[in-house]
Coordinates of C-alpha atoms in Angstrom, one line a residue:
M107 CA 47.9 88.8 86.2
A108 CA 49.4 87.3 89.4
A109 CA 47.2 86.5 92.4
P110 CA 47.5 88.8 95.4
N111 CA 49.0 85.9 97.5
E112 CA 51.6 85.3 94.9
V113 CA 52.6 89.0 94.9
A114 CA 52.8 89.0 98.7
E115 CA 54.9 85.9 98.7
A116 CA 57.3 87.2 96.0
Y117 CA 57.8 90.4 97.9
K118 CA 58.3 88.6 101.2
S119 CA 61.2 86.8 99.4
I120 CA 62.6 90.2 98.4
I121 CA 62.4 91.3 102.0
D122 CA 64.4 88.2 103.1
F123 CA 66.9 88.9 100.3
N124 CA 67.3 92.5 101.5
K125 CA 67.8 91.4 105.1
T126 CA 70.6 89.1 104.0
I127 CA 72.2 91.9 102.0
I128 CA 71.9 94.4 104.8
G129 CA 73.3 91.8 107.3
I130 CA 76.3 90.9 105.1
S131 CA 77.0 94.5 104.1
S132 CA 76.9 95.9 107.7
S133 CA 79.1 93.0 109.0
I134 CA 81.7 93.6 106.4
L135 CA 81.4 97.4 106.8
A136 CA 82.0 97.1 110.6
G137 CA 85.1 95.0 110.2
L138 CA 86.4 97.1 107.4
I139 CA 86.0 100.4 109.3
G140 CA 87.8 98.7 112.3
F141 CA 90.6 97.6 110.0
I142 CA 91.0 101.1 108.4
V143 CA 91.0 102.8 111.8
Y144 CA 93.4 100.3 113.4
Q145 CA 95.8 100.3 110.4
Q146 CA 95.6 104.1 110.0
L147 CA 95.4 103.8 106.3
E148 CA 96.2 106.9 104.2
A149 CA 93.3 108.7 102.6
K150 CA 93.3 107.4 99.1
I151 CA 90.3 106.6 97.0
T152 CA 91.2 103.0 96.6
N153 CA 91.3 102.6 100.4
Y154 CA 87.8 103.9 101.0
I155 CA 85.8 103.0 97.8
S156 CA 84.8 99.7 99.4
V157 CA 83.3 101.5 102.4
V158 CA 81.3 103.8 100.1
L159 CA 80.0 100.9 98.0
L160 CA 79.0 98.9 101.1
V161 CA 77.1 102.0 102.4
F162 CA 75.3 102.3 99.1
S163 CA 74.5 98.6 99.3
V164 CA 72.8 99.1 102.7
F165 CA 71.0 102.2 101.3
F166 CA 69.6 100.4 98.2
S167 CA 68.6 97.4 100.3
I168 CA 66.8 99.5 102.9
K169 CA 65.0 101.4 100.1
S170 CA 63.9 98.1 98.5
F171 CA 62.9 96.7 101.9
G172 CA 60.6 99.7 102.5
A173 CA 59.0 99.4 99.1
A174 CA 58.5 95.7 99.5
I175 CA 56.6 96.3 102.8
K176 CA 54.4 98.8 101.0
T177 CA 53.7 96.3 98.3
I178 CA 52.7 93.6 100.8
K179 CA 50.3 96.0 102.5
D180 CA 48.5 97.3 99.3
L181 CA 49.4 94.4 96.9
T182 CA 50.5 96.9 94.2
S183 CA 53.5 95.6 92.4
R184 CA 56.5 98.0 92.3
P185 CA 59.2 97.2 89.8
S186 CA 61.6 99.7 91.5
T187 CA 61.6 97.4 94.5
I188 CA 63.4 94.7 92.5
T189 CA 65.7 97.2 90.9
Y190 CA 66.8 98.6 94.3
A191 CA 67.3 95.0 95.6
N192 CA 69.5 94.2 92.5
W193 CA 71.5 97.4 93.0
G194 CA 72.0 96.5 96.6
A195 CA 73.3 93.1 95.6
V196 CA 75.6 94.5 92.8
T197 CA 77.1 97.2 95.1
L198 CA 77.6 94.5 97.8
I199 CA 79.6 92.4 95.4
C200 CA 81.5 95.4 94.1
G201 CA 82.2 96.5 97.7
I202 CA 83.6 93.1 98.6
L203 CA 85.8 92.9 95.5
S204 CA 87.1 96.5 96.0
V205 CA 88.5 95.4 99.4
L206 CA 91.2 93.8 97.2
F207 CA 92.4 97.2 96.2
I208 CA 93.1 98.5 99.7
T209 CA 96.8 99.2 100.0
Q210 CA 99.1 100.2 102.8
E211 CA 102.3 101.8 101.7
K212 CA 105.2 100.0 103.3
K213 CA 108.3 102.0 103.9
T214 CA 111.6 100.5 102.9
I215 CA 114.7 100.7 105.0
S216 CA 116.1 103.2 102.5
D217 CA 113.0 105.4 102.9
M218 CA 113.4 105.3 106.7
L219 CA 117.1 106.1 106.6
N220 CA 116.4 109.1 104.3
D221 CA 113.6 110.3 106.7
V222 CA 116.1 110.2 109.6
N223 CA 118.7 112.0 107.5
S224 CA 116.2 114.8 106.5
S225 CA 114.7 115.1 110.0
T226 CA 118.1 115.4 111.7
M227 CA 119.6 118.0 109.4
V228 CA 117.7 120.6 111.4
M229 CA 119.4 119.4 114.6
Q230 CA 122.9 119.8 112.9
K231 CA 123.4 116.0 113.2
K232 CA 124.8 114.4 110.0
L233 CA 123.0 111.1 110.1
H234 CA 123.6 110.2 106.5
P235 CA 122.4 106.7 105.5
N236 CA 126.1 105.8 104.7
S237 CA 127.1 106.3 108.3
C238 CA 124.5 103.8 109.6
Y239 CA 126.3 100.6 110.6
Q240 CA 123.6 98.6 112.3
I241 CA 119.8 98.2 111.9
Y242 CA 117.5 96.0 113.9
Q243 CA 113.8 95.9 114.6
K244 CA 112.5 96.2 118.2
N245 CA 108.8 95.5 118.5
D246 CA 107.1 97.8 115.9
N247 CA 110.1 100.2 115.8
Y248 CA 113.4 100.2 114.0
V249 CA 116.7 101.0 115.7
F250 CA 119.4 102.6 113.6
K251 CA 123.0 102.8 115.0
Y252 CA 125.2 105.5 113.4
L253 CA 128.9 106.3 113.8
V254 CA 129.4 110.0 113.3
D255 CA 132.7 111.7 114.2
K256 CA 133.7 108.7 116.4
Q257 CA 130.5 109.1 118.3
N258 CA 127.8 106.4 118.5
I259 CA 124.2 107.7 117.9
I260 CA 121.2 105.5 118.3
V261 CA 117.9 106.5 116.6
V262 CA 114.6 104.8 117.3
Y263 CA 112.3 105.2 114.4
S264 CA 108.6 104.3 114.2
A265 CA 107.7 102.9 110.7
K266 CA 104.0 103.0 111.6
K267 CA 104.0 106.7 112.4
S268 CA 106.9 107.6 110.1
E269 CA 108.7 109.6 112.7
I270 CA 111.8 109.5 115.0
L271 CA 110.9 108.5 118.5
S272 CA 114.3 109.1 120.2
I273 CA 117.9 110.0 119.5
K274 CA 120.6 109.0 122.0

């Protein structure tokens, strides 16, 4: 049987371990949420699984932290404390690794031209991809120049918002 001081010291180490996990998880979580909001990622399970895992990591670590404090006060060993600490560490590692699966769908020029074509059909403009003669990027937007019925039409398209900003 372990001496009371040894139990207290062991659980103080678990508290330090949990503080580290909580600190790392919450730092990564804050950065990740900022990234997701700024990039306006689409709602797919692969884009948000890392957030869920990091939240679970904080949850398990806080649960272990509380149980370790109880153990230090009454010197009664609680194996679930170590289990929660381990689950906190495992979900932290899985949350970090799942960041690799975050994807942002990039639109190709063909996709954007088809969007312009389908969006302008309602306006009775025939902006078919074949009638586009010049494409260039201006800041975060694309500018498409069309020649339709001997008339030049300029379309400004936002790839980020997937919408037409202006037609001249």
